[in-house]
CSV table of N, CA and C in Angstrom, one decimal:
chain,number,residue,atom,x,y,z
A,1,UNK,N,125.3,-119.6,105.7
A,1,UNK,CA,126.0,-118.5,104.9
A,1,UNK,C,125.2,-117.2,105.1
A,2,UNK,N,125.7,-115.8,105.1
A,2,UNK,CA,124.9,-114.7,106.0
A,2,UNK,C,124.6,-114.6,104.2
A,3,UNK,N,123.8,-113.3,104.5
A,3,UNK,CA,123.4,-112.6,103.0
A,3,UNK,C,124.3,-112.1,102.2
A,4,UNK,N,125.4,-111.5,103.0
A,4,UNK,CA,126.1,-110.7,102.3
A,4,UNK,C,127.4,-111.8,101.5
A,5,UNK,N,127.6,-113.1,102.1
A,5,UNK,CA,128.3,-114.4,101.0
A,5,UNK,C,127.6,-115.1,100.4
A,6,UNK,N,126.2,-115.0,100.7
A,6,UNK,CA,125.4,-115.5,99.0
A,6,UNK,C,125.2,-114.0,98.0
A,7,UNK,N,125.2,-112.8,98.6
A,7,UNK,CA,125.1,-111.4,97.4
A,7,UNK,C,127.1,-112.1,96.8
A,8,UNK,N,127.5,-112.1,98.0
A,8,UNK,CA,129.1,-112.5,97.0
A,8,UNK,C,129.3,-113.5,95.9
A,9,UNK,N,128.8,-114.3,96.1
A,9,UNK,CA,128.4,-115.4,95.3
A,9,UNK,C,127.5,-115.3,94.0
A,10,UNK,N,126.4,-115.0,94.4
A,10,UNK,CA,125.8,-114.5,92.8
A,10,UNK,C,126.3,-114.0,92.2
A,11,UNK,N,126.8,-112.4,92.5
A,11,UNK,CA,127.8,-111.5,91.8
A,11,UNK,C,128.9,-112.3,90.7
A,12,UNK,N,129.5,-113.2,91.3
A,12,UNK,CA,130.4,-113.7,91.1
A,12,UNK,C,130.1,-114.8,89.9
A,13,UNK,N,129.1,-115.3,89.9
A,13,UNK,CA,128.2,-115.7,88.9
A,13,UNK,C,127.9,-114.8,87.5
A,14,UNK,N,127.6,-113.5,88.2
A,14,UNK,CA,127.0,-112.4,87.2
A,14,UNK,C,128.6,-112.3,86.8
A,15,UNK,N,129.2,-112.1,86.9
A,15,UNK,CA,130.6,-111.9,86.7
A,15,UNK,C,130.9,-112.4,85.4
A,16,UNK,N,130.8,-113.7,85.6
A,16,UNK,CA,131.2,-114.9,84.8
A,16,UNK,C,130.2,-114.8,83.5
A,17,UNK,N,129.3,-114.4,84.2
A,17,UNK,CA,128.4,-113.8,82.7
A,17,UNK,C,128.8,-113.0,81.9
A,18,UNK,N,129.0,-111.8,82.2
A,18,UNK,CA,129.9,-110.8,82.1
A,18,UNK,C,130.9,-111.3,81.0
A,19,UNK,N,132.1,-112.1,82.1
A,19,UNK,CA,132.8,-112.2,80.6
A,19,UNK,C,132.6,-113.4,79.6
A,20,UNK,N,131.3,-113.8,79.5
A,20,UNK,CA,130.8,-114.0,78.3
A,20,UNK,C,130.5,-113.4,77.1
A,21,UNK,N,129.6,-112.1,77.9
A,21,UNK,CA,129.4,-111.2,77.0
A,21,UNK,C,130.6,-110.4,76.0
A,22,UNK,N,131.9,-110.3,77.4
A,22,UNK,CA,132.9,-109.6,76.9
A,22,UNK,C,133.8,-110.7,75.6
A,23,UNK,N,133.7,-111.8,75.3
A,23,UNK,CA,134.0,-113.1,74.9
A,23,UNK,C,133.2,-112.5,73.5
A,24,UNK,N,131.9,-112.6,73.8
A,24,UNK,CA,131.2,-112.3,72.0
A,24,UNK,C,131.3,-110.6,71.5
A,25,UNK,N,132.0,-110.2,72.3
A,25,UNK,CA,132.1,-108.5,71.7
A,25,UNK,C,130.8,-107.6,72.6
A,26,UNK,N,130.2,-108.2,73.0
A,26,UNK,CA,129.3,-107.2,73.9
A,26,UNK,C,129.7,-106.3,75.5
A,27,UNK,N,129.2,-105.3,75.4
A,27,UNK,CA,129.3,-104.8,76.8
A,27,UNK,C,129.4,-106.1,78.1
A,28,UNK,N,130.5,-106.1,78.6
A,28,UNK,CA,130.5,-107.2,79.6
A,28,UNK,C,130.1,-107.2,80.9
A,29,UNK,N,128.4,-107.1,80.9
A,29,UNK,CA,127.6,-106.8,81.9
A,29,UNK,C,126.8,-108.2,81.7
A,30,UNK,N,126.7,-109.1,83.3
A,30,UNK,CA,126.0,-109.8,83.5
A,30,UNK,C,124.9,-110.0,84.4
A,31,UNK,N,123.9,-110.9,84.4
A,31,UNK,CA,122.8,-111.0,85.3
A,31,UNK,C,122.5,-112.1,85.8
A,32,UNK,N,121.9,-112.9,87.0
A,32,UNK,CA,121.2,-113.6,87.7
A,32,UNK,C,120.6,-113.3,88.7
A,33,UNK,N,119.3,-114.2,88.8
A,33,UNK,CA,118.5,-114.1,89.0
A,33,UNK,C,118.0,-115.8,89.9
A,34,UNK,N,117.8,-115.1,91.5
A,34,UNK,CA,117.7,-115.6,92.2
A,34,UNK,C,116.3,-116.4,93.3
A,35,UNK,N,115.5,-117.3,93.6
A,35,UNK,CA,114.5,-117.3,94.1
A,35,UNK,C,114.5,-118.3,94.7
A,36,UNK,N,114.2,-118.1,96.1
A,36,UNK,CA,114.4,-119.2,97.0
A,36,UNK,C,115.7,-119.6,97.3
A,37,UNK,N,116.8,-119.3,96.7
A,37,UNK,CA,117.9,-119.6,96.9
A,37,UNK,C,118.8,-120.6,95.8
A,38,UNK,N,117.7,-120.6,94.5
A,38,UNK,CA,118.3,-121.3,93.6
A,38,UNK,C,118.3,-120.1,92.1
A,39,UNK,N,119.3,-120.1,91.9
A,39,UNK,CA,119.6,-119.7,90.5
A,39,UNK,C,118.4,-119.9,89.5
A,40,UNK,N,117.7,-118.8,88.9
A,40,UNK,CA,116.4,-119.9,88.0
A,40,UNK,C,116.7,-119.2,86.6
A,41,UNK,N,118.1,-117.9,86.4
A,41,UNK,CA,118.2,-117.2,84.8
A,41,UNK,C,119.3,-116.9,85.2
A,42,UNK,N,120.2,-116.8,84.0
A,42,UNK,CA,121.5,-116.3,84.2
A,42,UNK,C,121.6,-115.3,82.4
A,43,UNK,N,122.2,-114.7,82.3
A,43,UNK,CA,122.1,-113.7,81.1
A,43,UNK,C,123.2,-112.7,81.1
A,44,UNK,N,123.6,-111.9,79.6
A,44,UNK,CA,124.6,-111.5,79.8
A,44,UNK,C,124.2,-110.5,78.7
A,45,UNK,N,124.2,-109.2,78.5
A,45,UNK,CA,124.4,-108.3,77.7
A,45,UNK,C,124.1,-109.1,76.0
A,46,UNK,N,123.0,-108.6,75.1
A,46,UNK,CA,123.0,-109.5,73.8
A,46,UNK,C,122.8,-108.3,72.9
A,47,UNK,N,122.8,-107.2,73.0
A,47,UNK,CA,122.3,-106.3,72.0
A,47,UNK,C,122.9,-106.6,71.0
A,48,UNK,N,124.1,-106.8,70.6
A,48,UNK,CA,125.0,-106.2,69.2
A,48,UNK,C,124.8,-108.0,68.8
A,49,UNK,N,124.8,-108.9,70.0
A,49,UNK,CA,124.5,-109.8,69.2
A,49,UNK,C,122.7,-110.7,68.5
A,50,UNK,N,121.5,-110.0,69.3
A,50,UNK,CA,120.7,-109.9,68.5
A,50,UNK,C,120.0,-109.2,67.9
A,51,UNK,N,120.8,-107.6,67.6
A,51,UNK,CA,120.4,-106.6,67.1
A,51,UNK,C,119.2,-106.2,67.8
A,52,UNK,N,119.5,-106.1,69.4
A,52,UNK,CA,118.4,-105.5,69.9
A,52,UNK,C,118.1,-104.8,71.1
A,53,UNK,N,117.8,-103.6,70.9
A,53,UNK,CA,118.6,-102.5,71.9
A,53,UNK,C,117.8,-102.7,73.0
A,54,UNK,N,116.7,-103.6,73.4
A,54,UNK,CA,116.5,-103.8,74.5
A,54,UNK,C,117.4,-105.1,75.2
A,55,UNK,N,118.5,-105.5,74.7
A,55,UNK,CA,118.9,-106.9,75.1
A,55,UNK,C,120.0,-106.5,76.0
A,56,UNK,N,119.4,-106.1,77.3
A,56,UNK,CA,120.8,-105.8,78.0
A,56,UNK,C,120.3,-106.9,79.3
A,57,UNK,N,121.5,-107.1,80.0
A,57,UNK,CA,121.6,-108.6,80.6
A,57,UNK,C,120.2,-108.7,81.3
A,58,UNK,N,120.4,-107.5,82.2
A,58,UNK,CA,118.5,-107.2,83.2
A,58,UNK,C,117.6,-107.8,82.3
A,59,UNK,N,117.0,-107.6,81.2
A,59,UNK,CA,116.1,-107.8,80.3
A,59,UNK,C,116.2,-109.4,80.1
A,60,UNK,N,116.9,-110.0,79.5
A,60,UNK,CA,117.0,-111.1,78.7
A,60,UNK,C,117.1,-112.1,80.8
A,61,UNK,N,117.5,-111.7,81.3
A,61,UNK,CA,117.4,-112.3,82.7
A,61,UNK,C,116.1,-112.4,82.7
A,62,UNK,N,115.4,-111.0,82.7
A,62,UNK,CA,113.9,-111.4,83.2
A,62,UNK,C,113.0,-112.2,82.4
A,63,UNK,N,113.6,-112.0,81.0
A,63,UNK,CA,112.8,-113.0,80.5
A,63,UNK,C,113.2,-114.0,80.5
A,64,UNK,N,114.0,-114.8,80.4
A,64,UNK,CA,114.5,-116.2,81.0
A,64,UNK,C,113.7,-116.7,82.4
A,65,UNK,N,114.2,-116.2,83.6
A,65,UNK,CA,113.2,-116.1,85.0
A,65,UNK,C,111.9,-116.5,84.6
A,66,UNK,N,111.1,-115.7,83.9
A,66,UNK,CA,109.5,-115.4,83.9
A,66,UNK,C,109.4,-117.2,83.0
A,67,UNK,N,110.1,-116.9,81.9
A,67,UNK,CA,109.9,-118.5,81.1
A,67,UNK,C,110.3,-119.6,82.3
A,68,UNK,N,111.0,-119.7,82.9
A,68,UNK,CA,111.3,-121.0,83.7
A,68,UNK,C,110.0,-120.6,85.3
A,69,UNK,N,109.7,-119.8,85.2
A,69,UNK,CA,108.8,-119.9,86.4
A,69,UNK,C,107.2,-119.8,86.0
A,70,UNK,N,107.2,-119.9,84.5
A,70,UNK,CA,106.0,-119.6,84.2
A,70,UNK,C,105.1,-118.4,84.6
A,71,UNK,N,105.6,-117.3,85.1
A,71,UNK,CA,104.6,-116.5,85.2
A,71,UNK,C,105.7,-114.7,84.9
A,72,UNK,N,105.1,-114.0,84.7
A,72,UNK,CA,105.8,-112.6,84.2
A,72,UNK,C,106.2,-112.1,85.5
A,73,UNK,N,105.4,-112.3,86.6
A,73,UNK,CA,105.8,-111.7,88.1
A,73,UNK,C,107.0,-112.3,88.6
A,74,UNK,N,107.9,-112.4,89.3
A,74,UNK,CA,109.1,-112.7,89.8
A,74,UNK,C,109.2,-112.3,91.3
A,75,UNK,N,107.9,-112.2,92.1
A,75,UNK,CA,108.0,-111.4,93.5
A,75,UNK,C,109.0,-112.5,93.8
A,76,UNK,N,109.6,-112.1,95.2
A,76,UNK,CA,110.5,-113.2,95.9
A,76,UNK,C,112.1,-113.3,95.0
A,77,UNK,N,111.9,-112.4,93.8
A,77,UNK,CA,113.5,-112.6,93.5
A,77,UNK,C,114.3,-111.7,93.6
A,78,UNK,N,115.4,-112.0,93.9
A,78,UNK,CA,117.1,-111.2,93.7
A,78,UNK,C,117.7,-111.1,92.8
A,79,UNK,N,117.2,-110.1,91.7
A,79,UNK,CA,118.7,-109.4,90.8
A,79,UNK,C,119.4,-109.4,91.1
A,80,UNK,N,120.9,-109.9,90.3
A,80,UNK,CA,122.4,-109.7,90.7
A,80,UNK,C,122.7,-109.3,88.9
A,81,UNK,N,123.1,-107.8,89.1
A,81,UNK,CA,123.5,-107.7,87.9
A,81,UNK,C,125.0,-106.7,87.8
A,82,UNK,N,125.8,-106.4,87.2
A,82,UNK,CA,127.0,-106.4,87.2
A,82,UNK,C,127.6,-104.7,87.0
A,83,UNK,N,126.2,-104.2,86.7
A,83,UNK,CA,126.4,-102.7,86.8
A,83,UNK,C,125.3,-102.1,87.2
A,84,UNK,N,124.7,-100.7,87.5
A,84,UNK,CA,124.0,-100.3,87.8
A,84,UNK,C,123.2,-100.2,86.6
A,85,UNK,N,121.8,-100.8,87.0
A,85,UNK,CA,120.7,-100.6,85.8
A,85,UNK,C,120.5,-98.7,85.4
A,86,UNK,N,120.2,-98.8,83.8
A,86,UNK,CA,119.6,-98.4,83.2
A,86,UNK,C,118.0,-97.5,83.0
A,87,UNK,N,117.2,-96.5,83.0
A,87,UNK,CA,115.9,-96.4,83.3
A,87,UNK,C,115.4,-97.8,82.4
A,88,UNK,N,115.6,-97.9,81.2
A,88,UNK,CA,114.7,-98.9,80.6
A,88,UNK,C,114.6,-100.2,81.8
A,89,UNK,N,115.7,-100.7,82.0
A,89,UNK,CA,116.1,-101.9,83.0
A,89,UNK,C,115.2,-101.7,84.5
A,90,UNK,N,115.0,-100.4,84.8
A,90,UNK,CA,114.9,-100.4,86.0
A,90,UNK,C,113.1,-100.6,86.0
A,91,UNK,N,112.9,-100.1,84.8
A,91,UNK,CA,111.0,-100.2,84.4
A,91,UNK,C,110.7,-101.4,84.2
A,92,UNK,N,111.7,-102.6,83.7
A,92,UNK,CA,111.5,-103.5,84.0
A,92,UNK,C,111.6,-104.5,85.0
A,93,UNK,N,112.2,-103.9,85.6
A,93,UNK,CA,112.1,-104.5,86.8
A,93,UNK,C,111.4,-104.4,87.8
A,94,UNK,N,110.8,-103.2,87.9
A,94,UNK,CA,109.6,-102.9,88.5
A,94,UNK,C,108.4,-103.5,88.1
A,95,UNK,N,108.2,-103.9,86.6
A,95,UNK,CA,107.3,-104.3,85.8
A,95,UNK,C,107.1,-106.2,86.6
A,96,UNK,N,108.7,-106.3,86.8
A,96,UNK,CA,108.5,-108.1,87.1
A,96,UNK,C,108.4,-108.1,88.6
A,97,UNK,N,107.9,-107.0,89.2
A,97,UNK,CA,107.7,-107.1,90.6
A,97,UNK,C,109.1,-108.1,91.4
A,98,UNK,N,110.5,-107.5,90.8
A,98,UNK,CA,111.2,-108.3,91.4
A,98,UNK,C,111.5,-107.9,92.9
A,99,UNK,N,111.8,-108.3,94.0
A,99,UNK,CA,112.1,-108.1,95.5
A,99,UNK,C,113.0,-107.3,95.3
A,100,UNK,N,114.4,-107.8,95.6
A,100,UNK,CA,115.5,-107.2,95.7
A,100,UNK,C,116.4,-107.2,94.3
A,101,UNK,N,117.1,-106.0,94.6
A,101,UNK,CA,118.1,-106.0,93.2
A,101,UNK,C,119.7,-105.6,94.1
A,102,UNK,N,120.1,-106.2,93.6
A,102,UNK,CA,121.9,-106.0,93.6
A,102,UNK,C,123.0,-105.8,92.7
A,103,UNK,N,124.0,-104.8,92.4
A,103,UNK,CA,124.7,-104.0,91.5
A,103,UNK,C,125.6,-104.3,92.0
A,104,UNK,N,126.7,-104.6,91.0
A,104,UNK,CA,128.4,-104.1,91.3
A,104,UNK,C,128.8,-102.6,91.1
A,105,UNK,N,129.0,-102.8,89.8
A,105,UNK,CA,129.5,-101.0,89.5
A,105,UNK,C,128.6,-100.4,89.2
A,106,UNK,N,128.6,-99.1,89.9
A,106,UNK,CA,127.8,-97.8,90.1
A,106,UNK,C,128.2,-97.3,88.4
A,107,UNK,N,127.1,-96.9,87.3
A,107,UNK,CA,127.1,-95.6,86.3
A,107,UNK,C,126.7,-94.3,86.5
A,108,UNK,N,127.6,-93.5,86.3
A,108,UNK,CA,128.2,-92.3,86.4
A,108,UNK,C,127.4,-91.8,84.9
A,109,UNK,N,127.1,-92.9,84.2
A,109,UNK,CA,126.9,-92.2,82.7
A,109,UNK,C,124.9,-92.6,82.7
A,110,UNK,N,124.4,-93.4,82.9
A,110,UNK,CA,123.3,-93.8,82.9
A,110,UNK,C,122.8,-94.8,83.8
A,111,UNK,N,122.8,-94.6,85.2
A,111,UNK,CA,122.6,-95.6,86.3
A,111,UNK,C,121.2,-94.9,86.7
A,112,UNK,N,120.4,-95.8,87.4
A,112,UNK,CA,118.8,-94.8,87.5
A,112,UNK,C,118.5,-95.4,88.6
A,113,UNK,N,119.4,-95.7,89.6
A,113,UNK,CA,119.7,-96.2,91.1
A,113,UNK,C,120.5,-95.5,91.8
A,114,UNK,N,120.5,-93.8,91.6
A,114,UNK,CA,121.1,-93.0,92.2
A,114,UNK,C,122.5,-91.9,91.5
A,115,UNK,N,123.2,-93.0,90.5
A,115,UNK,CA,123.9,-92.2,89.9
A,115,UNK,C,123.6,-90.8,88.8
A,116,UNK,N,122.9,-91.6,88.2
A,116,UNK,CA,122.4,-90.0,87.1
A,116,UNK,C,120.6,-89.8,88.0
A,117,UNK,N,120.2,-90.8,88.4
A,117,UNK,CA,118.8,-90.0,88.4
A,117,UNK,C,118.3,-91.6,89.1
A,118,UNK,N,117.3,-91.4,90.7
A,118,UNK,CA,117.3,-92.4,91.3
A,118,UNK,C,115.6,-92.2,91.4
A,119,UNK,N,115.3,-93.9,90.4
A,119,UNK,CA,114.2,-94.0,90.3
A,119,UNK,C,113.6,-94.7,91.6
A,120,UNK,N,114.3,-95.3,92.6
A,120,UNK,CA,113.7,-96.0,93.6
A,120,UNK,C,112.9,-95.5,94.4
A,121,UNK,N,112.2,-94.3,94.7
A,121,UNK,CA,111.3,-93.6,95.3
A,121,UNK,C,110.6,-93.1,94.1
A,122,UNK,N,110.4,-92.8,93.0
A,122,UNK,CA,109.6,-91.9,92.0
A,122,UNK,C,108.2,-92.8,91.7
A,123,UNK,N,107.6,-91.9,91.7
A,123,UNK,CA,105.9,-92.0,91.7
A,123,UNK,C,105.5,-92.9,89.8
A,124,UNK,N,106.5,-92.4,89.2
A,124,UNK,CA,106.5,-93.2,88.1
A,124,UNK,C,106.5,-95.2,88.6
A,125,UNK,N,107.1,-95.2,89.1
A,125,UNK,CA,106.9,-97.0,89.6
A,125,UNK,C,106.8,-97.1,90.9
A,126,UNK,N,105.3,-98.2,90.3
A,126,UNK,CA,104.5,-98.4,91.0
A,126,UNK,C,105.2,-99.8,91.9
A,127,UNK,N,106.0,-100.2,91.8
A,127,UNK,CA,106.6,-101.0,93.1
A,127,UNK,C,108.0,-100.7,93.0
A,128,UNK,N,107.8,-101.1,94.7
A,128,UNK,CA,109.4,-100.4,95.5
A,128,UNK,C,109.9,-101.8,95.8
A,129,UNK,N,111.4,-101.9,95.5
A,129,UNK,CA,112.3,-103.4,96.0
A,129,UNK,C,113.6,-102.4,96.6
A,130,UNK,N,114.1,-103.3,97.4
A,130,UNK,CA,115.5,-103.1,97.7
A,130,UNK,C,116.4,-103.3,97.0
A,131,UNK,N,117.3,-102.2,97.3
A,131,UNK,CA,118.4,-102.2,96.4
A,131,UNK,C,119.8,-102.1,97.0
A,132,UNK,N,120.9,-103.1,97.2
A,132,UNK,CA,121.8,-102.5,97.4
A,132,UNK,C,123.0,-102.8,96.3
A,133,UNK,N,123.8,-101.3,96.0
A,133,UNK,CA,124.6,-101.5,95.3
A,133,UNK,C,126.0,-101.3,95.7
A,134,UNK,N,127.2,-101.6,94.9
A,134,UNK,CA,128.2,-101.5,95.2
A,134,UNK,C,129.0,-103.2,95.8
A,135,UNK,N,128.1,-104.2,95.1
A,135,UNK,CA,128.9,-105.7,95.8
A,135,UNK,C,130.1,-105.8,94.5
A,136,UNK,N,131.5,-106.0,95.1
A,136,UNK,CA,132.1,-106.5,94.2
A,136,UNK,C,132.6,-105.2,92.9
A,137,UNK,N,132.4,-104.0,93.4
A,137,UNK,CA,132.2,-103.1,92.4
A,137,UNK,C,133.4,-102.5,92.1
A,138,UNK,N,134.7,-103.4,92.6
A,138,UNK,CA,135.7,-102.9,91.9
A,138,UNK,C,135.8,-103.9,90.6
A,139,UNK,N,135.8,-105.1,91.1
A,139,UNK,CA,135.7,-105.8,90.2
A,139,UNK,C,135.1,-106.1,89.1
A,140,UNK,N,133.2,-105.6,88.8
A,140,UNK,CA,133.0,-105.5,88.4
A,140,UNK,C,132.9,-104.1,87.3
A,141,UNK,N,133.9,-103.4,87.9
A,141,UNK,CA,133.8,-101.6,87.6
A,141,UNK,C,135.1,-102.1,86.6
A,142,UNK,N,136.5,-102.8,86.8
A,142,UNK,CA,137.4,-103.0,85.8
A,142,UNK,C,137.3,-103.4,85.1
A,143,UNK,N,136.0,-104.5,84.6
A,143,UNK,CA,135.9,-105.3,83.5
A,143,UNK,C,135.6,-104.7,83.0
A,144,UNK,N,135.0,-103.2,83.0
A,144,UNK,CA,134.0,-102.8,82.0
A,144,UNK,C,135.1,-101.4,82.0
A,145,UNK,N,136.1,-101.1,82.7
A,145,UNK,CA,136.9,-99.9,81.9
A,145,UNK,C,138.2,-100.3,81.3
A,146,UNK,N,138.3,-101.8,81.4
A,146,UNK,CA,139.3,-102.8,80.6
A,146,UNK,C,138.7,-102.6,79.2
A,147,UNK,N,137.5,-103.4,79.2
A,147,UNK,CA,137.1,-103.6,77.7
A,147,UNK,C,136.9,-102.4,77.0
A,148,UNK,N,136.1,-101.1,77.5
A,148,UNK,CA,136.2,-99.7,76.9
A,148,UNK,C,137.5,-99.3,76.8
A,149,UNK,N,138.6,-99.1,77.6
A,149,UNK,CA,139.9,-99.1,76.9
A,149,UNK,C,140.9,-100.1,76.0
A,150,UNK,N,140.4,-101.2,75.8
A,150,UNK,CA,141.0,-102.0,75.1
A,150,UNK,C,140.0,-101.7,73.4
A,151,UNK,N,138.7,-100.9,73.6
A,151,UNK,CA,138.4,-100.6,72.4
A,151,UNK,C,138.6,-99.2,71.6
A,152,UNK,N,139.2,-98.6,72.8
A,152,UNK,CA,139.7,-97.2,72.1
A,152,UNK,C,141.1,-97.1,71.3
């Protein structure tokens, strides 16, 4: 299987996450997290449900990851998350020394992977991963202007 039908595949995982989150009332953005080729966290957007504005899927991913691997580092892993990270998100992720990261939908409103402001070269973080975005990003892009218009 090349790279780009296992990036289709996780996504499609994070997806599923996604509409979990969209299921409990949360922003329907999902994450997994990849190493060696085995799934080791899977997470979905928790803020409104644990009252906690750092609980966005990136986050609660990494901490899941770090708990099943025993260590805070994550070098060697692949983010699959469902929108483009966040700055908070993206400091963490730099923080868990993860490899690579992969996005469906690009934000126009707060993405820090090129849309509003691209932290992947800034001297502020101290480690560089690859990033490619745009897998799946229609589909991941309708889930999330479904549920924003289904709440207006």
């Amino acid at each position: 299987m090349s790279e780009t039908d296992k990036d289709v595949v996780a996504m499609r995982a994070a997806l599923d996450q996604a509409l979990l989150a969209q299921a409990a009332g949360e922003v329907p953005v999902g994450a997994v997290i990849v190493i060696g080729g085995e799934i080791v966290a899977v997470a979905h957007n928790r803020s409104i449900t644990d009252s906690d504005p750092s609980g966005h899927a990136e986050i609660v991913a990494l901490r899941a990851a770090a708990k099943t691997c025993n260590n805070y580092r994550l070098g060697g892993a692949t983010l699959y998350v469902t929108l483009e990270p966040c700055v908070m998100c993206v400091g963490a992720i730099t923080q868990a020394r993860i490899t690579r990261l992969v996005f469906g939908a690009y934000d126009p409103k707060a993405g820090a992977l090129g849309s509003v402001i691209d932290l992947t070269d800034s001297k502020a973080c101290n480690h560089r991963f690859e990033v490619n975005g745009g897998v799946l990003a229609h589909e991941c892009g309708k889930l999330l202007q479904d549920f924003f218009a289904h709440r207006r």
